[in-house]
């Protein structure tokens, strides 16, 4: 009997040894770097390694000088990695000054990052989703968070999108047209292509702008404009290759610049780069900046190319206003999956505030704002629906800030995709959104935030 048990134990040991060596073999087996994407920004810099198998890695910091060392196991250096080094070593990254790599020991590739300042590095792995295979994500956050807010006060800074190497061309970044705020309040509208555009517009834009010049905002207001998607998350794709993230940033910059040209209005952007910002962080930024309003800018997509028109949404926590609205909110909320969020970090503050505060006052103001913006959009383009719609968009969940989400047009409709990339049309959409906000304040001077502050 004892001999039988001994034999059994020996067999178990052998099985265990085989399993362990198989595990370490698979961990060390050749993996490859399909693509490396690099998103430097003032918020944080992100490097994404995409591979057919999960990457086994370790990371540690060194001082004097400040460095971050990343060991990637079982992957070979390739031209994409050299390309990444070249981009970083060119000097455009706010947080990383240099990057080099070498084989450290057999099958271990060591990356050494030299850092400009104190940083908070985080790393996490993502399962395949959408067009992406396995991803290892390195996020280099500033150790001192004040820089980011200071930067966001300047909405005219240029974006700095730097594609490194990507086998999938749909993830390549398009050029983003930067704009300058006009201190004199007039819109900079180029006249090129105006005849074609005039045909598309129900009301000539000059009339629209002139009509709303009399609306004054009498007390200081902070408005946060949120360009949807960004970085790893391209949002919806048009048939012509337009990415939602680029259109939303271009329109949002125009909205912010026009708002900043109005007395008493201070507009801030949740992102001013081609960078992914998680949905909850967009809401957190608005709350940190004491926003009076939050406007998220998107471009809609549907399976059939004929869907068209603008829509404006407010939050509904109890069912969507239509099946299409529910479908849209679900796809917009998937931004975090595609963009890549470190799920280990949960935002306890936001969850607590949601429980503490009644959202009723905010919801009424959100609907009022949405109606005003939809009215103004109806002056320049067709609406997808006549009324304001509701659905459970994660980005609209600030409990104390009236929040709306504008689907400017359908990027999946070839005609509307063309318009969305037209800088004049972007400008007219921005003017309509700004007019809607002005009308909202003209008819509703006390915001929900002020009302909540007055509560005992
Ligand atoms: Zn979107």
Tab-separated table of C-alpha atoms and ligand atoms in Angstrom:
chain	number	residue	atom	x	y	z
A	1	UNK	CA	0.000	0.000	0.000
A	2	UNK	CA	2.767	2.412	1.052
A	3	UNK	CA	4.672	1.569	-2.154
A	4	UNK	CA	1.568	2.340	-4.207
A	5	UNK	CA	1.214	5.731	-2.493
A	6	UNK	CA	4.919	6.466	-3.105
A	7	UNK	CA	4.509	5.593	-6.777
A	8	UNK	CA	1.442	7.816	-6.988
A	9	UNK	CA	3.358	10.713	-5.395
A	10	UNK	CA	6.268	10.210	-7.822
A	11	UNK	CA	3.845	10.268	-10.741
A	12	UNK	CA	2.203	13.443	-9.416
A	13	UNK	CA	5.656	15.056	-9.057
A	14	UNK	CA	6.484	14.180	-12.651
A	15	UNK	CA	3.161	15.583	-13.889
A	16	UNK	CA	3.731	18.757	-11.852
A	17	UNK	CA	7.288	19.150	-13.191
A	18	UNK	CA	6.067	18.689	-16.773
A	19	UNK	CA	3.290	21.242	-16.222
A	20	UNK	CA	5.690	23.785	-14.682
A	21	UNK	CA	8.279	23.399	-17.413
A	22	UNK	CA	5.524	23.649	-20.054
A	23	UNK	CA	4.291	26.843	-18.409
A	24	UNK	CA	7.772	28.379	-18.364
A	25	UNK	CA	8.338	27.125	-21.920
A	26	UNK	CA	5.169	28.818	-23.162
A	27	UNK	CA	6.119	31.979	-21.265
A	28	UNK	CA	9.518	31.976	-22.955
A	29	UNK	CA	8.265	30.812	-26.341
A	30	UNK	CA	8.668	33.140	-29.255
A	31	UNK	CA	6.095	35.838	-29.272
A	32	UNK	CA	6.258	38.780	-31.620
A	33	UNK	CA	5.471	42.457	-31.546
A	34	UNK	CA	2.768	42.884	-34.217
A	35	UNK	CA	2.575	46.584	-33.612
A	36	UNK	CA	3.808	49.238	-31.235
A	37	UNK	CA	1.693	52.344	-30.814
A	38	UNK	CA	2.893	55.431	-29.021
A	39	UNK	CA	0.655	58.224	-27.711
A	40	UNK	CA	2.678	60.985	-26.053
A	41	UNK	CA	0.584	63.652	-24.347
A	42	UNK	CA	0.687	66.133	-21.529
A	43	UNK	CA	-1.929	64.024	-19.648
A	44	UNK	CA	0.236	60.920	-19.824
A	45	UNK	CA	2.297	59.048	-22.393
A	46	UNK	CA	1.209	55.601	-23.453
A	47	UNK	CA	3.110	52.847	-25.247
A	48	UNK	CA	1.090	49.845	-26.417
A	49	UNK	CA	2.772	46.598	-27.460
A	50	UNK	CA	0.429	44.381	-29.460
A	51	UNK	CA	1.229	40.693	-29.856
A	52	UNK	CA	-0.376	37.365	-30.855
A	53	UNK	CA	0.300	35.940	-27.349
A	54	UNK	CA	0.171	37.704	-23.967
A	55	UNK	CA	3.577	39.264	-23.178
A	56	UNK	CA	5.313	38.124	-19.995
A	57	UNK	CA	7.108	41.159	-18.566
A	58	UNK	CA	8.503	42.832	-15.475
A	59	UNK	CA	9.169	46.471	-14.688
A	60	UNK	CA	11.252	48.354	-12.111
A	61	UNK	CA	12.561	51.879	-11.483
A	62	UNK	CA	16.119	53.164	-11.011
A	63	UNK	CA	17.345	56.537	-9.745
A	64	UNK	CA	20.288	58.828	-10.668
A	65	UNK	CA	19.273	59.357	-13.394
A	66	UNK	CA	15.578	58.457	-13.154
A	67	UNK	CA	14.940	55.426	-15.329
A	68	UNK	CA	12.254	52.846	-15.886
A	69	UNK	CA	13.383	49.357	-16.902
A	70	UNK	CA	10.999	46.987	-18.676
A	71	UNK	CA	11.959	43.372	-19.397
A	72	UNK	CA	9.899	41.762	-22.159
A	73	UNK	CA	10.202	37.979	-22.158
A	74	UNK	CA	10.122	35.873	-25.304
A	75	UNK	CA	9.938	38.728	-27.807
A	76	UNK	CA	12.465	39.780	-30.414
A	77	UNK	CA	13.453	43.352	-31.166
A	78	UNK	CA	12.140	44.515	-34.533
A	79	UNK	CA	11.970	47.627	-36.674
A	80	UNK	CA	8.814	48.824	-34.873
A	81	UNK	CA	10.801	48.958	-31.622
A	82	UNK	CA	13.654	50.846	-33.293
A	83	UNK	CA	11.057	53.189	-34.749
A	84	UNK	CA	9.629	53.810	-31.263
A	85	UNK	CA	13.125	54.661	-29.953
A	86	UNK	CA	13.669	57.070	-32.847
A	87	UNK	CA	10.366	58.854	-32.132
A	88	UNK	CA	11.042	59.177	-28.400
A	89	UNK	CA	14.714	60.113	-28.857
A	90	UNK	CA	13.646	62.914	-31.214
A	91	UNK	CA	12.631	64.675	-27.992
A	92	UNK	CA	8.879	65.331	-28.244
A	93	UNK	CA	7.730	63.370	-25.193
A	94	UNK	CA	6.814	65.417	-22.087
A	95	UNK	CA	7.815	62.591	-19.691
A	96	UNK	CA	10.301	60.262	-21.432
A	97	UNK	CA	13.602	61.746	-22.619
A	98	UNK	CA	15.286	58.658	-24.093
A	99	UNK	CA	14.540	55.026	-24.877
A	100	UNK	CA	17.009	52.259	-25.694
A	101	UNK	CA	16.823	48.461	-25.844
A	102	UNK	CA	19.158	45.475	-25.774
A	103	UNK	CA	19.022	41.732	-25.192
A	104	UNK	CA	19.587	41.425	-21.443
A	105	UNK	CA	19.749	37.630	-21.208
A	106	UNK	CA	18.573	34.868	-23.535
A	107	UNK	CA	15.047	35.637	-24.739
A	108	UNK	CA	14.728	38.702	-22.525
A	109	UNK	CA	14.559	42.052	-24.235
A	110	UNK	CA	15.323	44.974	-21.907
A	111	UNK	CA	13.930	48.461	-22.555
A	112	UNK	CA	15.438	51.341	-20.590
A	113	UNK	CA	13.461	54.557	-20.440
A	114	UNK	CA	15.176	57.718	-19.221
A	115	UNK	CA	12.678	60.037	-17.559
A	116	UNK	CA	12.496	63.815	-17.519
A	117	UNK	CA	10.842	64.070	-14.112
A	118	UNK	CA	9.070	62.151	-11.358
A	119	UNK	CA	6.524	59.911	-13.011
A	120	UNK	CA	3.931	57.377	-11.936
A	121	UNK	CA	4.318	54.434	-14.296
A	122	UNK	CA	1.553	51.848	-14.581
A	123	UNK	CA	1.321	48.794	-16.778
A	124	UNK	CA	-1.424	46.313	-17.546
A	125	UNK	CA	-2.372	43.638	-20.065
A	126	UNK	CA	-5.509	43.589	-22.177
A	127	UNK	CA	-7.309	40.668	-23.783
A	128	UNK	CA	-8.034	40.827	-27.527
A	129	UNK	CA	-10.972	43.110	-28.364
A	130	UNK	CA	-12.313	44.466	-31.666
A	131	UNK	CA	-9.439	44.753	-34.151
A	132	UNK	CA	-6.807	44.380	-31.431
A	133	UNK	CA	-4.855	41.254	-30.394
A	134	UNK	CA	-3.238	40.963	-26.922
A	135	UNK	CA	-1.951	44.290	-25.644
A	136	UNK	CA	0.601	45.236	-23.024
A	137	UNK	CA	0.064	48.864	-22.045
A	138	UNK	CA	2.641	51.126	-20.348
A	139	UNK	CA	1.224	54.423	-19.098
A	140	UNK	CA	3.665	57.060	-17.853
A	141	UNK	CA	1.716	59.538	-15.723
A	142	UNK	CA	3.267	62.738	-14.377
A	143	UNK	CA	4.276	62.458	-10.720
A	144	UNK	CA	3.002	66.004	-10.243
A	145	UNK	CA	-0.525	66.476	-11.646
A	146	UNK	CA	-0.608	70.296	-11.820
A	147	UNK	CA	0.955	70.544	-15.294
A	148	UNK	CA	-2.035	68.931	-16.919
A	149	UNK	CA	-4.545	71.528	-15.664
A	150	UNK	CA	-2.272	74.395	-16.659
A	151	UNK	CA	-1.971	72.926	-20.140
A	152	UNK	CA	-5.716	72.583	-20.539
A	153	UNK	CA	-6.141	76.307	-20.005
A	154	UNK	CA	-4.599	76.694	-23.434
A	155	UNK	CA	-7.007	75.075	-25.865
A	156	UNK	CA	-5.160	76.308	-28.917
A	157	UNK	CA	-2.081	74.114	-28.483
A	158	UNK	CA	-1.438	71.817	-31.406
A	159	UNK	CA	-1.939	68.103	-31.215
A	160	UNK	CA	1.133	65.950	-31.477
A	161	UNK	CA	0.006	62.615	-32.878
A	162	UNK	CA	2.917	60.293	-33.555
A	163	UNK	CA	2.113	56.943	-35.156
A	164	UNK	CA	4.975	54.500	-34.714
A	165	UNK	CA	4.204	51.422	-36.673
A	166	UNK	CA	1.032	49.542	-37.187
A	167	UNK	CA	0.259	46.709	-39.515
A	168	UNK	CA	-3.416	47.661	-39.388
A	169	UNK	CA	-3.813	50.875	-41.340
A	170	UNK	CA	-7.217	51.581	-39.790
A	171	UNK	CA	-5.404	52.603	-36.612
A	172	UNK	CA	-3.191	55.128	-38.317
A	173	UNK	CA	-3.690	58.678	-37.218
A	174	UNK	CA	-4.964	61.287	-39.620
A	175	UNK	CA	-3.884	64.876	-39.580
A	176	UNK	CA	-5.818	67.025	-37.197
A	177	UNK	CA	-6.423	70.617	-38.170
A	178	UNK	CA	-5.413	72.845	-35.257
A	179	UNK	CA	-7.201	76.151	-34.855
A	180	UNK	CA	-6.499	79.393	-33.073
A	181	UNK	CA	-8.928	81.088	-30.712
A	182	UNK	CA	-9.946	84.494	-31.987
A	183	UNK	CA	-9.672	87.055	-29.194
A	184	UNK	CA	-12.064	89.413	-30.980
A	185	UNK	CA	-14.961	87.002	-30.895
A	186	UNK	CA	-15.484	86.621	-34.636
A	187	UNK	CA	-15.260	83.171	-36.166
A	188	UNK	CA	-12.445	82.440	-38.527
A	189	UNK	CA	-14.381	80.920	-41.389
A	190	UNK	CA	-12.415	80.270	-44.514
A	191	UNK	CA	-14.424	80.915	-47.647
A	192	UNK	CA	-13.068	77.958	-49.620
A	193	UNK	CA	-15.714	75.438	-50.590
A	194	UNK	CA	-18.428	77.802	-49.320
A	195	UNK	CA	-20.813	77.352	-52.319
A	196	UNK	CA	-21.064	73.569	-51.776
A	197	UNK	CA	-21.469	74.059	-48.076
A	198	UNK	CA	-24.140	76.743	-48.439
A	199	UNK	CA	-26.306	74.174	-50.217
A	200	UNK	CA	-26.019	71.863	-47.202
A	201	UNK	CA	-26.910	74.474	-44.631
A	202	UNK	CA	-30.531	75.352	-43.955
A	203	UNK	CA	-29.588	78.746	-42.452
A	204	UNK	CA	-26.505	80.631	-43.680
A	205	UNK	CA	-23.958	80.571	-40.830
A	206	UNK	CA	-23.431	84.365	-40.893
A	207	UNK	CA	-27.139	84.838	-40.061
A	208	UNK	CA	-26.938	82.316	-37.243
A	209	UNK	CA	-23.916	83.986	-35.681
A	210	UNK	CA	-25.312	87.502	-36.065
A	211	UNK	CA	-28.644	86.486	-34.563
A	212	UNK	CA	-27.045	85.283	-31.303
A	213	UNK	CA	-24.573	88.095	-30.722
A	214	UNK	CA	-26.959	89.849	-28.308
A	215	UNK	CA	-26.952	86.964	-25.797
A	216	UNK	CA	-24.787	87.966	-22.834
A	217	UNK	CA	-23.490	85.653	-20.150
A	218	UNK	CA	-23.424	87.699	-16.976
A	219	UNK	CA	-21.468	85.512	-14.536
A	220	UNK	CA	-18.303	83.401	-14.869
A	221	UNK	CA	-19.028	79.970	-16.309
A	222	UNK	CA	-16.735	76.983	-16.821
A	223	UNK	CA	-17.683	74.658	-19.662
A	224	UNK	CA	-15.898	71.368	-20.259
A	225	UNK	CA	-15.891	70.118	-23.842
A	226	UNK	CA	-15.155	66.424	-24.228
A	227	UNK	CA	-13.859	65.212	-27.608
A	228	UNK	CA	-14.998	61.566	-27.745
A	229	UNK	CA	-12.488	58.685	-28.033
A	230	UNK	CA	-8.756	59.241	-28.778
A	231	UNK	CA	-5.455	57.362	-28.785
A	232	UNK	CA	-5.982	53.591	-28.806
A	233	UNK	CA	-9.722	54.124	-29.215
A	234	UNK	CA	-10.468	55.448	-32.727
A	235	UNK	CA	-14.260	55.475	-32.181
A	236	UNK	CA	-16.359	54.791	-35.282
A	237	UNK	CA	-14.805	54.506	-38.775
A	238	UNK	CA	-16.182	56.094	-41.925
A	239	UNK	CA	-16.055	54.207	-45.233
A	240	UNK	CA	-13.590	56.810	-46.503
A	241	UNK	CA	-11.220	56.088	-43.600
A	242	UNK	CA	-12.227	59.006	-41.354
A	243	UNK	CA	-11.844	58.223	-37.669
A	244	UNK	CA	-14.367	59.561	-35.181
A	245	UNK	CA	-11.619	60.529	-32.679
A	246	UNK	CA	-10.082	63.038	-35.116
A	247	UNK	CA	-13.391	64.631	-36.106
A	248	UNK	CA	-14.492	64.965	-32.468
A	249	UNK	CA	-11.214	66.671	-31.499
A	250	UNK	CA	-11.377	69.091	-34.437
A	251	UNK	CA	-14.986	70.104	-33.649
A	252	UNK	CA	-14.408	70.243	-29.867
A	253	UNK	CA	-11.423	72.578	-30.330
A	254	UNK	CA	-13.576	74.895	-32.400
A	255	UNK	CA	-16.360	74.836	-29.793
A	256	UNK	CA	-13.854	75.603	-26.999
A	257	UNK	CA	-12.199	78.434	-28.955
A	258	UNK	CA	-15.577	80.036	-29.747
A	259	UNK	CA	-16.690	79.729	-26.113
A	260	UNK	CA	-13.431	81.255	-24.867
A	261	UNK	CA	-14.081	84.257	-27.107
A	262	UNK	CA	-17.304	84.992	-25.134
A	263	UNK	CA	-17.108	87.207	-22.050
A	264	UNK	CA	-17.276	85.324	-18.733
A	265	UNK	CA	-16.893	81.910	-20.373
A	266	UNK	CA	-13.954	79.632	-19.679
A	267	UNK	CA	-13.865	76.483	-21.810
A	268	UNK	CA	-11.596	73.493	-21.156
A	269	UNK	CA	-11.016	70.298	-23.135
A	270	UNK	CA	-10.854	66.836	-21.538
A	271	UNK	CA	-8.201	66.037	-24.145
A	272	UNK	CA	-6.274	68.238	-26.536
A	273	UNK	CA	-4.119	65.457	-27.980
A	274	UNK	CA	-4.662	62.155	-29.703
A	275	UNK	CA	-4.732	60.403	-26.333
A	276	UNK	CA	-7.150	57.966	-24.748
A	277	UNK	CA	-8.869	59.276	-21.604
A	278	UNK	CA	-11.038	56.729	-19.734
A	279	UNK	CA	-14.739	57.643	-19.499
A	280	UNK	CA	-14.746	58.058	-15.703
A	281	UNK	CA	-11.631	60.275	-15.891
A	282	UNK	CA	-13.439	62.600	-18.332
A	283	UNK	CA	-16.203	63.012	-15.741
A	284	UNK	CA	-13.616	63.434	-12.944
A	285	UNK	CA	-11.846	66.187	-14.868
A	286	UNK	CA	-15.107	68.113	-15.249
A	287	UNK	CA	-15.732	67.803	-11.507
A	288	UNK	CA	-12.149	68.791	-10.568
A	289	UNK	CA	-12.454	71.882	-12.770
A	290	UNK	CA	-15.826	72.823	-11.184
A	291	UNK	CA	-17.546	72.698	-14.550
A	292	UNK	CA	-20.967	74.289	-14.918
A	293	UNK	CA	-21.657	72.283	-18.080
A	294	UNK	CA	-20.222	69.206	-19.761
A	295	UNK	CA	-20.614	68.651	-23.509
A	296	UNK	CA	-19.330	65.436	-25.068
A	297	UNK	CA	-18.808	65.529	-28.849
A	298	UNK	CA	-19.190	62.378	-30.977
A	299	UNK	CA	-20.045	61.185	-34.480
A	300	UNK	CA	-22.671	58.494	-34.830
A	301	UNK	CA	-22.407	55.216	-36.718
A	302	UNK	CA	-24.937	52.644	-37.804
A	303	UNK	CA	-24.875	49.396	-39.748
A	304	UNK	CA	-26.770	50.861	-42.703
A	305	UNK	CA	-25.056	53.735	-44.558
A	306	UNK	CA	-28.275	55.737	-45.059
A	307	UNK	CA	-28.763	56.636	-41.360
A	308	UNK	CA	-28.141	60.381	-41.055
A	309	UNK	CA	-28.646	63.538	-38.998
A	310	UNK	CA	-27.599	65.035	-35.659
A	311	UNK	CA	-28.800	63.847	-32.249
A	312	UNK	CA	-28.441	65.158	-28.705
A	313	UNK	CA	-28.559	62.812	-25.712
A	314	UNK	CA	-28.924	63.138	-21.965
A	315	UNK	CA	-28.370	60.468	-19.335
A	316	UNK	CA	-31.018	57.929	-18.541
A	317	UNK	CA	-30.287	55.420	-15.817
A	318	UNK	CA	-33.676	53.753	-16.252
A	319	UNK	CA	-33.849	52.550	-19.820
A	320	UNK	CA	-33.093	54.258	-23.108
A	321	UNK	CA	-35.598	56.316	-25.117
A	322	UNK	CA	-35.292	53.890	-28.046
A	323	UNK	CA	-33.594	50.629	-28.979
A	324	UNK	CA	-31.229	52.577	-31.249
A	325	UNK	CA	-30.291	54.907	-28.361
A	326	UNK	CA	-29.564	51.885	-26.147
A	327	UNK	CA	-27.404	50.330	-28.881
A	328	UNK	CA	-25.520	53.606	-29.346
A	329	UNK	CA	-24.873	54.092	-25.605
A	330	UNK	CA	-23.576	50.524	-25.398
A	331	UNK	CA	-21.158	51.077	-28.279
A	332	UNK	CA	-19.974	54.452	-26.887
A	333	UNK	CA	-19.481	52.878	-23.445
A	334	UNK	CA	-17.210	50.246	-25.010
A	335	UNK	CA	-14.601	53.020	-25.452
A	336	UNK	CA	-12.899	51.887	-22.241
A	337	UNK	CA	-12.519	48.320	-23.559
A	338	UNK	CA	-10.955	49.462	-26.831
A	339	UNK	CA	-9.012	52.389	-25.375
A	340	UNK	CA	-7.613	50.218	-22.596
A	341	UNK	CA	-8.334	50.954	-18.936
A	342	UNK	CA	-6.436	49.539	-15.999
A	343	UNK	CA	-9.380	47.826	-14.289
A	344	UNK	CA	-7.347	47.411	-11.097
A	345	UNK	CA	-7.899	51.112	-10.397
A	346	UNK	CA	-11.495	51.739	-9.345
A	347	UNK	CA	-12.825	55.206	-8.781
A	348	UNK	CA	-14.375	55.075	-5.334
A	349	UNK	CA	-14.936	58.852	-5.094
A	350	UNK	CA	-17.221	59.024	-8.086
A	351	UNK	CA	-19.266	56.004	-7.013
A	352	UNK	CA	-19.762	57.554	-3.563
A	353	UNK	CA	-20.867	60.928	-4.949
A	354	UNK	CA	-23.356	59.221	-7.235
A	355	UNK	CA	-24.971	57.647	-4.188
A	356	UNK	CA	-24.914	60.861	-2.157
A	357	UNK	CA	-26.433	63.358	-4.545
A	358	UNK	CA	-29.814	63.543	-6.150
A	359	UNK	CA	-29.493	63.840	-9.881
A	360	UNK	CA	-32.946	65.347	-10.439
A	361	UNK	CA	-31.916	69.013	-10.677
A	362	UNK	CA	-29.013	68.122	-12.944
A	363	UNK	CA	-31.205	65.982	-15.209
A	364	UNK	CA	-33.699	68.818	-15.725
A	365	UNK	CA	-30.893	71.216	-16.637
A	366	UNK	CA	-29.284	68.623	-18.919
A	367	UNK	CA	-32.557	68.226	-20.832
A	368	UNK	CA	-32.987	71.996	-21.066
A	369	UNK	CA	-29.435	72.369	-22.426
A	370	UNK	CA	-29.981	69.472	-24.846
A	371	UNK	CA	-33.180	71.064	-26.246
A	372	UNK	CA	-31.369	74.364	-26.820
A	373	UNK	CA	-28.444	72.713	-28.616
A	374	UNK	CA	-30.758	70.500	-30.700
A	375	UNK	CA	-32.789	73.593	-31.710
A	376	UNK	CA	-29.661	75.341	-32.952
A	377	UNK	CA	-28.417	72.234	-34.779
A	378	UNK	CA	-31.806	72.016	-36.532
A	379	UNK	CA	-31.059	75.444	-38.048
A	380	UNK	CA	-27.999	74.164	-39.898
A	381	UNK	CA	-28.583	70.461	-40.497
A	382	UNK	CA	-31.106	67.662	-40.497
A	383	UNK	CA	-31.887	65.984	-37.199
A	384	UNK	CA	-31.803	62.230	-36.764
A	385	UNK	CA	-34.771	62.473	-34.348
A	386	UNK	CA	-37.022	65.422	-33.619
A	387	UNK	CA	-36.544	65.295	-29.862
A	388	UNK	CA	-33.783	64.922	-27.287
A	389	UNK	CA	-33.020	61.261	-26.580
A	390	UNK	CA	-31.932	59.459	-23.423
A	391	UNK	CA	-29.644	56.503	-22.780
A	392	UNK	CA	-27.139	55.242	-20.210
A	393	UNK	CA	-23.953	56.947	-21.442
A	394	UNK	CA	-21.178	56.496	-18.856
A	395	UNK	CA	-19.644	59.856	-19.733
A	396	UNK	CA	-22.811	61.762	-18.709
A	397	UNK	CA	-22.792	60.536	-15.108
A	398	UNK	CA	-21.511	63.594	-13.230
A	399	UNK	CA	-24.200	63.955	-10.545
A	400	UNK	CA	-23.913	67.741	-10.258
A	401	UNK	CA	-23.017	68.948	-13.768
A	402	UNK	CA	-25.636	69.263	-16.531
A	403	UNK	CA	-24.219	67.012	-19.241
A	404	UNK	CA	-25.133	66.287	-22.843
A	405	UNK	CA	-23.695	64.141	-25.608
A	406	UNK	CA	-23.897	65.494	-29.156
A	407	UNK	CA	-23.761	63.042	-32.058
A	408	UNK	CA	-22.830	65.610	-34.684
A	409	UNK	CA	-23.606	63.452	-37.746
A	410	UNK	CA	-23.301	59.873	-38.996
A	411	UNK	CA	-19.689	59.087	-39.891
A	412	UNK	CA	-21.041	55.810	-41.358
A	413	UNK	CA	-23.008	57.807	-43.955
A	414	UNK	CA	-20.576	58.604	-46.827
A	415	UNK	CA	-22.154	62.019	-47.478
A	416	UNK	CA	-22.030	63.021	-43.804
A	417	UNK	CA	-18.523	61.602	-43.425
A	418	UNK	CA	-17.392	64.035	-46.133
A	419	UNK	CA	-19.079	66.945	-44.334
A	420	UNK	CA	-17.532	65.993	-40.985
A	421	UNK	CA	-14.032	66.373	-42.445
A	422	UNK	CA	-14.892	69.732	-44.051
A	423	UNK	CA	-13.385	72.429	-41.803
A	424	UNK	CA	-16.183	74.855	-42.693
A	425	UNK	CA	-18.856	72.368	-41.739
A	426	UNK	CA	-16.982	71.591	-38.499
A	427	UNK	CA	-17.021	75.303	-37.807
A	428	UNK	CA	-20.766	75.609	-38.419
A	429	UNK	CA	-21.482	72.636	-36.159
A	430	UNK	CA	-19.337	74.304	-33.480
A	431	UNK	CA	-21.224	77.608	-33.930
A	432	UNK	CA	-24.571	75.827	-33.530
A	433	UNK	CA	-23.436	74.066	-30.334
A	434	UNK	CA	-22.123	77.363	-28.919
A	435	UNK	CA	-25.394	79.153	-29.818
A	436	UNK	CA	-27.330	76.399	-28.042
A	437	UNK	CA	-25.207	76.896	-24.911
A	438	UNK	CA	-25.740	80.686	-25.086
A	439	UNK	CA	-29.511	80.197	-25.358
A	440	UNK	CA	-29.442	77.825	-22.412
A	441	UNK	CA	-27.754	80.432	-20.208
A	442	UNK	CA	-30.048	83.188	-21.475
A	443	UNK	CA	-33.104	81.238	-20.303
A	444	UNK	CA	-31.559	79.429	-17.320
A	445	UNK	CA	-28.987	81.607	-15.543
A	446	UNK	CA	-28.800	79.534	-12.340
A	447	UNK	CA	-27.080	76.247	-13.076
A	448	UNK	CA	-27.735	72.974	-11.311
A	449	UNK	CA	-24.319	73.264	-9.694
A	450	UNK	CA	-25.263	76.587	-8.083
A	451	UNK	CA	-28.628	75.157	-6.983
A	452	UNK	CA	-26.965	72.153	-5.366
A	453	UNK	CA	-24.433	74.384	-3.599
A	454	UNK	CA	-27.310	76.329	-2.012
A	455	UNK	CA	-28.882	73.184	-0.562
A	456	UNK	CA	-28.365	72.883	3.240
B	1	LIG	ZN1	-18.377	58.137	-30.109
